[in-house]
Short mmCIF file of C-alpha atoms in Angstrom, two decimals:
data_model
loop_
_atom_site.label_atom_id
_atom_site.label_comp_id
_atom_site.label_asym_id
_atom_site.label_seq_id
_atom_site.Cartn_x
_atom_site.Cartn_y
_atom_site.Cartn_z
CA UNK Q 384 -0.02 -0.08 0.13
CA UNK Q 385 1.44 3.35 -1.02
CA UNK Q 386 2.20 5.10 2.42
CA UNK Q 387 0.30 8.14 3.23
CA UNK Q 388 -3.23 7.37 1.62
CA UNK Q 389 -5.02 10.07 -0.35
CA UNK Q 390 -2.41 12.36 -2.19
CA UNK Q 391 0.17 9.67 -1.17
CA UNK Q 392 3.83 9.72 -2.42
CA UNK Q 393 5.32 8.21 -5.45
CA UNK Q 394 7.47 5.19 -4.61
CA UNK Q 395 10.50 3.93 -6.66
CA UNK Q 396 9.77 2.19 -9.73
CA UNK Q 397 9.39 -1.55 -9.55
CA UNK Q 398 11.12 -3.90 -12.11
CA UNK Q 399 7.97 -4.72 -13.96
CA UNK Q 400 7.07 -0.91 -14.42
CA UNK Q 401 10.63 -0.17 -15.43
CA UNK Q 402 10.63 -3.22 -18.03
CA UNK Q 403 7.38 -2.05 -19.54
CA UNK Q 404 8.46 1.54 -19.81
CA UNK Q 405 11.62 0.52 -21.49
CA UNK Q 406 9.83 -1.85 -23.87
CA UNK Q 407 7.40 0.93 -24.84
CA UNK Q 408 4.43 -1.20 -23.83
CA UNK Q 409 2.99 1.66 -21.60
CA UNK Q 410 3.00 4.51 -24.17
CA UNK Q 411 3.21 7.91 -22.72
CA UNK Q 412 4.01 6.77 -19.36
CA UNK Q 413 7.32 7.31 -17.48
CA UNK Q 414 8.41 5.05 -14.58
CA UNK Q 415 6.77 7.10 -12.09
CA UNK Q 416 4.20 9.32 -13.84
CA UNK Q 417 1.32 9.12 -16.29
CA UNK Q 418 1.41 11.70 -19.04
CA UNK Q 419 -1.55 10.47 -21.02
CA UNK Q 420 -5.09 9.09 -19.72
CA UNK Q 421 -4.48 5.59 -18.83
CA UNK Q 422 -5.57 3.13 -20.17
CA UNK Q 423 -7.45 4.49 -23.09
CA UNK Q 424 -4.65 6.54 -24.58
CA UNK Q 425 -1.43 4.79 -23.04
CA UNK Q 426 -2.05 1.13 -23.04
CA UNK Q 427 -0.51 -0.79 -26.17
CA UNK Q 428 -2.97 -3.66 -26.40
CA UNK Q 429 -1.33 -4.92 -29.62
CA UNK Q 430 2.11 -4.94 -27.81
CA UNK Q 431 0.67 -6.78 -24.94
CA UNK Q 432 -0.91 -9.51 -27.06
CA UNK Q 433 2.37 -9.92 -28.96
CA UNK Q 434 4.19 -10.29 -25.63
CA UNK Q 435 1.89 -13.29 -24.87
CA UNK Q 436 -0.66 -11.75 -22.73
CA UNK Q 437 -3.97 -13.42 -23.41
CA UNK Q 438 -7.46 -12.44 -22.84
CA UNK Q 439 -9.64 -14.02 -19.96
CA UNK Q 440 -13.21 -14.76 -21.23
CA UNK Q 441 -16.18 -13.09 -19.65
CA UNK Q 442 -18.04 -15.13 -17.04
CA UNK Q 443 -20.30 -12.68 -15.56
CA UNK Q 444 -22.82 -10.77 -17.61
CA UNK Q 445 -24.64 -7.85 -15.99
CA UNK Q 446 -27.84 -7.48 -18.14
CA UNK Q 447 -29.73 -4.10 -17.70
CA UNK Q 448 -33.38 -4.70 -17.76
CA UNK Q 449 -34.65 -1.13 -16.88
CA UNK Q 450 -32.80 2.30 -16.99
CA UNK Q 451 -34.94 3.99 -14.50
CA UNK Q 452 -35.46 3.67 -10.72
CA UNK Q 453 -38.26 4.31 -8.07
CA UNK Q 454 -35.60 5.64 -5.79
CA UNK Q 455 -33.33 8.43 -5.55
CA UNK Q 456 -30.38 7.34 -3.41
CA UNK Q 457 -27.98 10.18 -2.81
CA UNK Q 458 -24.85 8.15 -3.59
CA UNK Q 459 -26.22 6.34 -6.75
CA UNK Q 460 -23.38 5.95 -9.21
CA UNK Q 461 -25.81 5.65 -12.03
CA UNK Q 462 -27.89 8.73 -11.63
CA UNK Q 463 -25.71 11.02 -9.38
CA UNK Q 464 -22.28 10.09 -11.15
CA UNK Q 465 -20.48 11.89 -13.99
CA UNK Q 466 -21.84 9.67 -16.65
CA UNK Q 467 -25.51 10.43 -17.80
CA UNK Q 468 -25.73 7.93 -20.72
CA UNK Q 469 -29.06 6.54 -18.98
CA UNK Q 470 -30.97 9.49 -20.29
CA UNK Q 471 -30.58 8.38 -23.82
CA UNK Q 472 -31.54 4.70 -23.40
CA UNK Q 473 -34.65 2.72 -23.58
CA UNK Q 474 -36.18 2.45 -20.17
CA UNK Q 475 -37.00 -1.11 -20.65
CA UNK Q 476 -34.94 -3.55 -22.51
CA UNK Q 477 -36.55 -4.27 -25.99
CA UNK Q 478 -37.23 -7.91 -27.04
CA UNK Q 479 -34.67 -7.85 -29.75
CA UNK Q 480 -31.80 -6.84 -27.31
CA UNK Q 481 -32.84 -9.81 -25.17
CA UNK Q 482 -32.49 -12.21 -28.15
CA UNK Q 483 -29.29 -10.64 -29.50
CA UNK Q 484 -27.56 -10.55 -26.05
CA UNK Q 485 -28.65 -14.30 -25.44
CA UNK Q 486 -27.31 -15.29 -28.76
CA UNK Q 487 -23.86 -13.39 -27.97
CA UNK Q 488 -23.44 -14.99 -24.61
CA UNK Q 489 -24.03 -18.49 -26.26
CA UNK Q 490 -21.46 -17.66 -28.84
CA UNK Q 491 -19.02 -16.40 -26.29
CA UNK Q 492 -19.76 -19.59 -24.03
CA UNK Q 493 -19.24 -21.91 -26.90
CA UNK Q 494 -15.98 -20.05 -28.18
CA UNK Q 495 -14.34 -20.52 -24.82
CA UNK Q 496 -15.96 -23.82 -23.63
CA UNK Q 497 -17.45 -22.43 -20.74
CA UNK Q 498 -19.33 -24.77 -18.38
CA UNK Q 499 -20.75 -22.18 -16.18
CA UNK Q 500 -21.58 -18.51 -16.10
CA UNK Q 501 -23.38 -15.76 -14.28
CA UNK Q 502 -26.35 -13.65 -15.37
CA UNK Q 503 -26.93 -10.64 -13.07
CA UNK Q 504 -30.01 -8.62 -13.84
CA UNK Q 505 -29.61 -5.05 -12.84
CA UNK Q 506 -31.21 -1.52 -13.28
CA UNK Q 507 -32.14 1.04 -12.35
CA UNK Q 508 -34.66 -0.97 -10.58
CA UNK Q 509 -35.16 -4.28 -12.55
CA UNK Q 510 -38.47 -5.05 -11.14
CA UNK Q 511 -39.80 -1.96 -12.87
CA UNK Q 512 -39.44 -4.03 -16.06
CA UNK Q 513 -41.92 -6.63 -14.74
CA UNK Q 514 -41.01 -10.06 -13.33
CA UNK Q 515 -41.94 -11.81 -16.65
CA UNK Q 516 -39.23 -9.66 -18.46
CA UNK Q 517 -36.58 -10.86 -15.96
CA UNK Q 518 -37.68 -14.55 -16.16
CA UNK Q 519 -37.83 -14.27 -20.08
CA UNK Q 520 -34.25 -12.70 -20.07
CA UNK Q 521 -32.84 -15.65 -18.04
CA UNK Q 522 -34.85 -18.11 -20.02
CA UNK Q 523 -33.43 -16.73 -23.21
CA UNK Q 524 -29.88 -17.09 -22.13
CA UNK Q 525 -30.30 -20.47 -20.71
CA UNK Q 526 -31.83 -21.78 -23.75
CA UNK Q 527 -29.33 -20.22 -26.08
CA UNK Q 528 -26.31 -21.53 -24.08
CA UNK Q 529 -27.64 -24.99 -23.84
CA UNK Q 530 -27.49 -27.85 -21.23
CA UNK Q 531 -23.66 -27.80 -21.29
CA UNK Q 532 -23.31 -24.57 -19.61
CA UNK Q 533 -24.92 -23.68 -16.27
CA UNK Q 534 -26.37 -20.28 -15.84
CA UNK Q 535 -26.46 -19.12 -12.27
CA UNK Q 536 -29.07 -16.07 -12.35
CA UNK Q 537 -29.73 -13.30 -9.97
CA UNK Q 538 -31.36 -10.08 -9.72
CA UNK Q 539 -30.20 -6.97 -7.72
CA UNK Q 540 -33.06 -5.09 -6.41
CA UNK Q 541 -33.79 -2.23 -4.07
CA UNK Q 542 -36.50 -4.39 -2.32
CA UNK Q 543 -39.44 -2.09 -2.67
CA UNK Q 544 -41.44 -4.03 -5.25
CA UNK Q 545 -40.87 -7.58 -3.84
CA UNK Q 546 -44.22 -9.39 -3.25
CA UNK Q 547 -45.19 -12.84 -2.55
CA UNK Q 548 -45.98 -13.46 -6.21
CA UNK Q 549 -43.05 -11.97 -7.52
CA UNK Q 550 -40.60 -13.64 -5.23
CA UNK Q 551 -42.17 -16.98 -5.79
CA UNK Q 552 -42.03 -16.57 -9.56
CA UNK Q 553 -38.37 -15.74 -9.60
CA UNK Q 554 -37.59 -18.49 -7.12
CA UNK Q 555 -39.50 -20.94 -9.51
CA UNK Q 556 -37.30 -19.73 -12.41
CA UNK Q 557 -34.17 -20.30 -10.49
CA UNK Q 558 -33.34 -16.56 -10.09
CA UNK Q 559 -31.69 -15.51 -6.73
CA UNK Q 560 -32.68 -12.22 -5.26
CA UNK Q 561 -30.11 -9.73 -3.88
CA UNK Q 562 -31.29 -6.72 -1.98
CA UNK Q 563 -29.37 -3.26 -1.63
CA UNK Q 564 -30.07 -2.04 1.88
CA UNK Q 565 -27.76 -0.08 4.24
CA UNK Q 566 -29.05 -1.44 7.56
CA UNK Q 567 -32.19 -2.47 9.32
CA UNK Q 568 -33.82 0.76 10.43
CA UNK Q 569 -35.11 3.90 8.80
CA UNK Q 570 -32.18 5.99 9.86
CA UNK Q 571 -29.45 3.59 8.52
CA UNK Q 572 -31.34 3.88 5.14
CA UNK Q 573 -31.68 7.66 5.25
CA UNK Q 574 -29.77 7.91 1.90
CA UNK Q 575 -32.15 5.62 0.23
CA UNK Q 576 -35.25 7.68 -0.32
CA UNK Q 577 -37.89 7.99 -3.08
CA UNK Q 578 -38.14 10.84 -5.59
CA UNK Q 579 -40.31 12.93 -3.04
CA UNK Q 580 -37.40 12.55 -0.52
CA UNK Q 581 -39.37 10.11 1.70
CA UNK Q 582 -37.93 7.14 3.25
CA UNK Q 583 -38.09 3.71 1.37
CA UNK Q 584 -37.67 1.69 4.53
CA UNK Q 585 -41.30 0.59 5.00
CA UNK Q 586 -41.47 -0.89 1.57
CA UNK Q 587 -38.15 -2.31 1.72
CA UNK Q 588 -38.74 -4.09 5.02
CA UNK Q 589 -41.93 -5.46 3.79
CA UNK Q 590 -40.07 -6.87 0.83
CA UNK Q 591 -37.51 -8.33 3.03
CA UNK Q 592 -40.14 -10.07 5.18
CA UNK Q 593 -41.41 -11.65 2.02
CA UNK Q 594 -37.91 -12.76 0.82
CA UNK Q 595 -37.11 -14.23 4.28
CA UNK Q 596 -39.85 -16.67 3.67
CA UNK Q 597 -38.32 -17.98 0.51
CA UNK Q 598 -34.47 -18.80 1.53
CA UNK Q 599 -34.11 -20.60 -1.67
CA UNK Q 600 -34.27 -17.35 -3.35
CA UNK Q 601 -32.52 -15.03 -0.84
CA UNK Q 602 -29.16 -14.34 -2.50
CA UNK Q 603 -27.89 -11.88 0.10
CA UNK Q 604 -27.57 -7.98 0.86
CA UNK Q 605 -25.31 -5.29 -0.37
CA UNK Q 606 -24.76 -2.22 1.82
CA UNK Q 607 -23.00 1.00 1.16
CA UNK Q 608 -20.84 2.15 4.11
CA UNK Q 609 -21.50 5.52 5.81
CA UNK Q 610 -19.07 6.33 8.45
CA UNK Q 611 -21.59 8.58 10.16
CA UNK Q 612 -23.59 5.39 10.87
CA UNK Q 613 -22.75 3.25 13.88
CA UNK Q 614 -21.00 0.20 12.54
CA UNK Q 615 -22.43 -1.99 15.33
CA UNK Q 616 -25.92 -0.96 14.77
CA UNK Q 617 -25.36 -1.61 10.96
CA UNK Q 618 -23.95 -4.89 11.60
CA UNK Q 619 -26.46 -6.11 14.13
CA UNK Q 620 -29.50 -4.89 12.13
CA UNK Q 621 -28.26 -6.43 9.04
CA UNK Q 622 -27.72 -9.90 10.48
CA UNK Q 623 -31.19 -9.57 11.97
CA UNK Q 624 -32.35 -9.60 8.43
CA UNK Q 625 -30.97 -13.15 8.11
CA UNK Q 626 -29.33 -12.73 4.89
CA UNK Q 627 -27.33 -15.89 3.58
CA UNK Q 628 -24.37 -13.45 2.73
CA UNK Q 629 -23.49 -9.66 3.00
CA UNK Q 630 -20.95 -7.27 1.34
CA UNK Q 631 -20.00 -3.99 2.68
CA UNK Q 632 -19.09 -1.55 -0.01
CA UNK Q 633 -16.87 1.57 -0.02
CA UNK Q 634 -18.84 4.44 -1.59
CA UNK Q 635 -17.76 5.08 -5.00
CA UNK Q 636 -15.20 7.92 -4.99
CA UNK Q 637 -11.98 8.77 -6.71
CA UNK Q 638 -9.26 11.42 -6.69
CA UNK Q 639 -11.34 13.88 -8.53
CA UNK Q 640 -14.29 13.39 -6.13
CA UNK Q 641 -12.81 12.24 -2.82
CA UNK Q 642 -15.01 10.27 -0.44
CA UNK Q 643 -16.74 12.23 2.32
CA UNK Q 644 -15.27 10.67 5.31
CA UNK Q 645 -13.03 12.96 7.45
CA UNK Q 646 -9.70 11.84 9.19
CA UNK Q 647 -6.85 9.73 8.10
CA UNK Q 648 -8.67 6.52 7.61
CA UNK Q 649 -12.40 6.60 8.66
CA UNK Q 650 -13.60 3.88 6.58
CA UNK Q 651 -11.12 1.56 7.93
CA UNK Q 652 -11.99 2.49 11.44
CA UNK Q 653 -15.61 1.81 10.77
CA UNK Q 654 -14.89 -1.64 9.04
CA UNK Q 655 -12.56 -2.76 11.80
CA UNK Q 656 -15.22 -2.50 14.40
CA UNK Q 657 -17.55 -4.63 12.31
CA UNK Q 658 -14.86 -6.99 11.39
CA UNK Q 659 -14.09 -7.60 15.14
CA UNK Q 660 -17.69 -8.12 15.94
CA UNK Q 661 -17.88 -10.61 12.99
CA UNK Q 662 -14.58 -12.44 13.57
CA UNK Q 663 -15.18 -12.86 17.33
CA UNK Q 664 -18.89 -13.90 17.04
CA UNK Q 665 -19.61 -17.34 18.23
CA UNK Q 666 -20.72 -20.17 15.75
CA UNK Q 667 -20.66 -19.56 11.97
CA UNK Q 668 -21.43 -15.85 11.23
CA UNK Q 669 -23.07 -14.56 8.09
CA UNK Q 670 -20.31 -14.42 5.36
CA UNK Q 671 -19.25 -11.05 4.62
CA UNK Q 672 -17.52 -11.04 1.29
CA UNK Q 673 -14.99 -8.32 1.84
CA UNK Q 674 -13.59 -9.80 4.96
CA UNK Q 675 -13.53 -13.32 3.51
CA UNK Q 676 -11.78 -12.21 0.32
CA UNK Q 677 -9.09 -10.38 2.35
CA UNK Q 678 -8.56 -13.50 4.71
CA UNK Q 679 -8.33 -15.79 1.80
CA UNK Q 680 -5.83 -13.52 -0.04
CA UNK Q 681 -3.80 -13.23 3.17
CA UNK Q 682 -3.84 -17.06 3.23
CA UNK Q 683 -2.55 -17.29 -0.42
CA UNK Q 684 -5.73 -18.27 -2.09
CA UNK Q 685 -7.12 -16.77 -5.32
CA UNK Q 686 -9.47 -13.89 -5.00
CA UNK Q 687 -12.59 -13.13 -6.92
CA UNK Q 688 -13.89 -9.82 -5.75
CA UNK Q 689 -13.69 -6.27 -7.50
CA UNK Q 690 -12.86 -4.57 -4.12
CA UNK Q 691 -9.46 -6.24 -3.33
CA UNK Q 692 -6.89 -8.77 -5.11
CA UNK Q 693 -5.53 -9.02 -8.55
CA UNK Q 694 -7.96 -11.35 -10.32
CA UNK Q 695 -8.71 -10.56 -13.84
CA UNK Q 696 -12.13 -8.74 -14.31
CA UNK Q 697 -14.57 -11.18 -16.02
CA UNK Q 698 -17.78 -9.03 -15.83
CA UNK Q 699 -19.34 -7.16 -18.72
CA UNK Q 700 -22.41 -5.02 -18.94
CA UNK Q 701 -25.17 -5.05 -21.52
CA UNK Q 702 -27.33 -1.88 -21.26
CA UNK Q 703 -31.02 -1.70 -22.42
CA UNK Q 704 -30.06 -0.59 -25.86
CA UNK Q 705 -27.71 -3.43 -26.45
CA UNK Q 706 -24.48 -1.28 -25.80
CA UNK Q 707 -21.83 -3.55 -24.31
CA UNK Q 708 -20.19 -1.56 -21.53
CA UNK Q 709 -17.61 -1.93 -18.70
CA UNK Q 710 -18.84 -2.11 -15.13
CA UNK Q 711 -21.16 0.76 -13.90
CA UNK Q 712 -18.68 1.87 -11.12
CA UNK Q 713 -16.88 3.70 -13.82
CA UNK Q 714 -19.76 6.07 -14.27
CA UNK Q 715 -18.35 7.99 -11.26
CA UNK Q 716 -15.13 8.84 -13.29
CA UNK Q 717 -16.23 10.80 -16.28
CA UNK Q 718 -18.91 10.94 -18.97
CA UNK Q 719 -18.49 7.85 -21.20
CA UNK Q 720 -16.09 6.07 -18.95
CA UNK Q 721 -17.79 2.56 -19.16
CA UNK Q 722 -18.34 2.89 -22.93
CA UNK Q 723 -16.67 0.48 -25.33
CA UNK Q 724 -18.09 1.37 -28.68
CA UNK Q 725 -19.38 -2.14 -29.09
CA UNK Q 726 -22.94 -3.52 -29.01
CA UNK Q 727 -24.54 -6.90 -29.35
CA UNK Q 728 -25.98 -6.27 -32.71
CA UNK Q 729 -22.48 -5.62 -34.45
CA UNK Q 730 -19.95 -7.21 -32.07
CA UNK Q 731 -19.18 -10.32 -30.32
CA UNK Q 732 -18.09 -10.22 -26.70
CA UNK Q 733 -14.56 -11.27 -27.97
CA UNK Q 734 -14.33 -8.01 -29.76
CA UNK Q 735 -14.64 -6.20 -26.19
CA UNK Q 736 -11.97 -8.34 -24.80
CA UNK Q 737 -9.35 -6.07 -26.66
CA UNK Q 738 -10.69 -2.90 -25.44
CA UNK Q 739 -7.99 -1.00 -23.51
CA UNK Q 740 -10.23 -0.55 -20.40
CA UNK Q 741 -11.01 -4.39 -20.41
CA UNK Q 742 -7.41 -5.34 -21.04
CA UNK Q 743 -6.10 -3.19 -18.09
CA UNK Q 744 -8.61 -4.82 -15.75
CA UNK Q 745 -7.31 -8.28 -16.74
CA UNK Q 746 -3.63 -7.49 -16.16
CA UNK Q 747 -3.78 -7.85 -12.45
CA UNK Q 748 -0.77 -6.68 -10.56
CA UNK Q 749 1.08 -5.72 -13.81
CA UNK Q 750 -1.38 -2.80 -14.11
CA UNK Q 751 -0.93 -1.27 -10.70
CA UNK Q 752 0.66 2.11 -9.99
CA UNK Q 753 4.40 2.02 -9.48
CA UNK Q 754 3.85 2.89 -5.77
CA UNK Q 755 1.59 0.08 -5.53
CA UNK Q 756 3.98 -2.42 -7.20
CA UNK Q 757 6.62 -1.81 -4.45
CA UNK Q 758 3.91 -2.07 -1.61
CA UNK Q 759 4.16 -5.42 0.56
CA UNK Q 760 0.24 -5.48 0.42
CA UNK Q 761 -0.24 -5.43 -3.15
CA UNK Q 762 -1.19 -9.20 -3.42
CA UNK Q 763 -3.95 -8.63 -1.03
CA UNK Q 764 -5.03 -5.16 -1.73
CA UNK Q 765 -4.59 -5.26 -5.59
CA UNK Q 766 -4.89 -1.50 -5.74
CA UNK Q 767 -8.51 -1.51 -4.48
CA UNK Q 768 -11.60 -1.14 -6.77
CA UNK Q 769 -10.40 0.17 -10.16
CA UNK Q 770 -12.97 2.93 -10.19
CA UNK Q 771 -11.46 4.28 -7.02
CA UNK Q 772 -8.01 4.88 -8.84
CA UNK Q 773 -9.20 7.45 -11.21
CA UNK Q 774 -7.62 10.88 -11.47
CA UNK Q 775 -8.60 13.57 -13.90
CA UNK Q 776 -6.22 13.98 -16.86
CA UNK Q 777 -4.36 10.90 -15.66
CA UNK Q 778 -6.71 8.02 -15.70
CA UNK Q 779 -6.68 5.05 -13.63
CA UNK Q 780 -2.94 4.07 -13.00
CA UNK Q 781 -2.91 5.44 -9.44
CA UNK Q 782 -3.38 3.93 -6.04
CA UNK Q 783 -6.83 3.79 -4.62
CA UNK Q 784 -8.19 7.06 -2.98
CA UNK Q 785 -9.03 4.70 -0.19
CA UNK Q 786 -5.31 3.66 0.01
CA UNK Q 787 -4.92 4.46 3.70
CA UNK Q 788 -8.15 2.74 4.77
CA UNK Q 789 -7.37 -0.38 2.76
CA UNK Q 790 -3.75 -0.52 4.25
CA UNK Q 791 -5.16 -0.17 7.86
CA UNK Q 792 -7.88 -2.52 7.35
CA UNK Q 793 -5.62 -5.35 5.82
CA UNK Q 794 -3.07 -5.00 8.51
CA UNK Q 795 -5.63 -5.18 11.16
CA UNK Q 796 -7.22 -8.32 9.69
CA UNK Q 797 -3.82 -9.84 9.14
CA UNK Q 798 -2.93 -9.36 12.78
CA UNK Q 799 -6.20 -10.94 14.01
CA UNK Q 800 -5.69 -13.97 11.51
CA UNK Q 801 -2.00 -14.33 12.76
CA UNK Q 802 -3.16 -14.34 16.44
CA UNK Q 803 -5.91 -16.80 15.86
CA UNK Q 804 -3.37 -19.09 14.01
CA UNK Q 805 -0.99 -18.86 16.96
CA UNK Q 806 -3.56 -19.85 19.40
CA UNK Q 807 -4.28 -23.04 17.32
CA UNK Q 808 -7.22 -22.15 15.20
CA UNK Q 809 -6.99 -24.22 11.88
CA UNK Q 810 -6.38 -22.02 8.90
CA UNK Q 811 -9.35 -23.71 7.20
CA UNK Q 812 -11.72 -22.61 10.08
CA UNK Q 813 -10.17 -19.06 9.77
CA UNK Q 814 -10.85 -19.03 6.20
CA UNK Q 815 -14.30 -20.20 6.50
CA UNK Q 816 -15.65 -17.54 8.76
#
């Protein structure tokens, strides 16, 4: 981790960065600075391919089914971010986009011999499209790829439109339901309001009550961290909702738009309180993805999260107009940041694999900033979420704006894991918290 967090220093060049600079693979980049917006203007994809760097096929397809939302969350990266492309897209996904997307996924699956893949239905609020649209989209993909490839499907919803009939229909179709909620009280969800500025909690709570009666469909909870919320209250109120899993998300921010928390590492301080509660809880606690990923990486296992680690990005987005894009979190950087210029009508997913933004996210450690390359935590941190590295006029070849928070959190978790191991706790038991 680059010492010093936000606005941190530049460390000495690492051997890999020096070799790439010498070989000209990173055009326009000196050993310690970026002189062009990286990666769009400064990553030599052809040179990387000639050097033997191969693309990793997509395995996670985020399919937009509706571009509007019935909530107006203050931190929403789709509607409150720098990119406003949602304004020019169909509100509901047309049938032809569904057909072409399913065919393109099948094409990609066959070309790479995939035996499983994920389909995640997103919005806006996806249930605004109607439950049959969701079921139809997943059915189209499953029929297109055939029996040789398993399709694990889910929908991410704000929970306000969940009813007994809708949950049962999705469950019967084999579609898991994830809910975005920031805690188990109205106050903890104060940023999640409707367009009149009123709390959404009553509707969300009712939807969660329905979902808890269908554990076969309950996929988990996503929560955005607010350092002004009591971490103990957030954790205990979320676990009271009995989710099968949870993830705690840093608010999307970058060097151009820094996070709101004050102090040297407010998000780490918040997360450490939750981690200690979780790690010390008796029995088997609800899995929290961020914590489990960090523990696994500390133990030398492969990661699979966007927030930490160096695993190649294998997710791709198809919007309601058929545009193929990078992940939505990039919308916080600048107008058009997720765009690839490709769509399901004229391009295959293989065409997208050579887009500089996609290539950069599949390079892992080799695409980290020089100061990250020499950091002893690089294998665990992985530079943090890619979207959090953006700096205006430079691009994404920077440490995370949450650098100090990530360093403090990882070091704390490493210390707890080390002490548990010293006391005789098997590493397998530690990893399976």
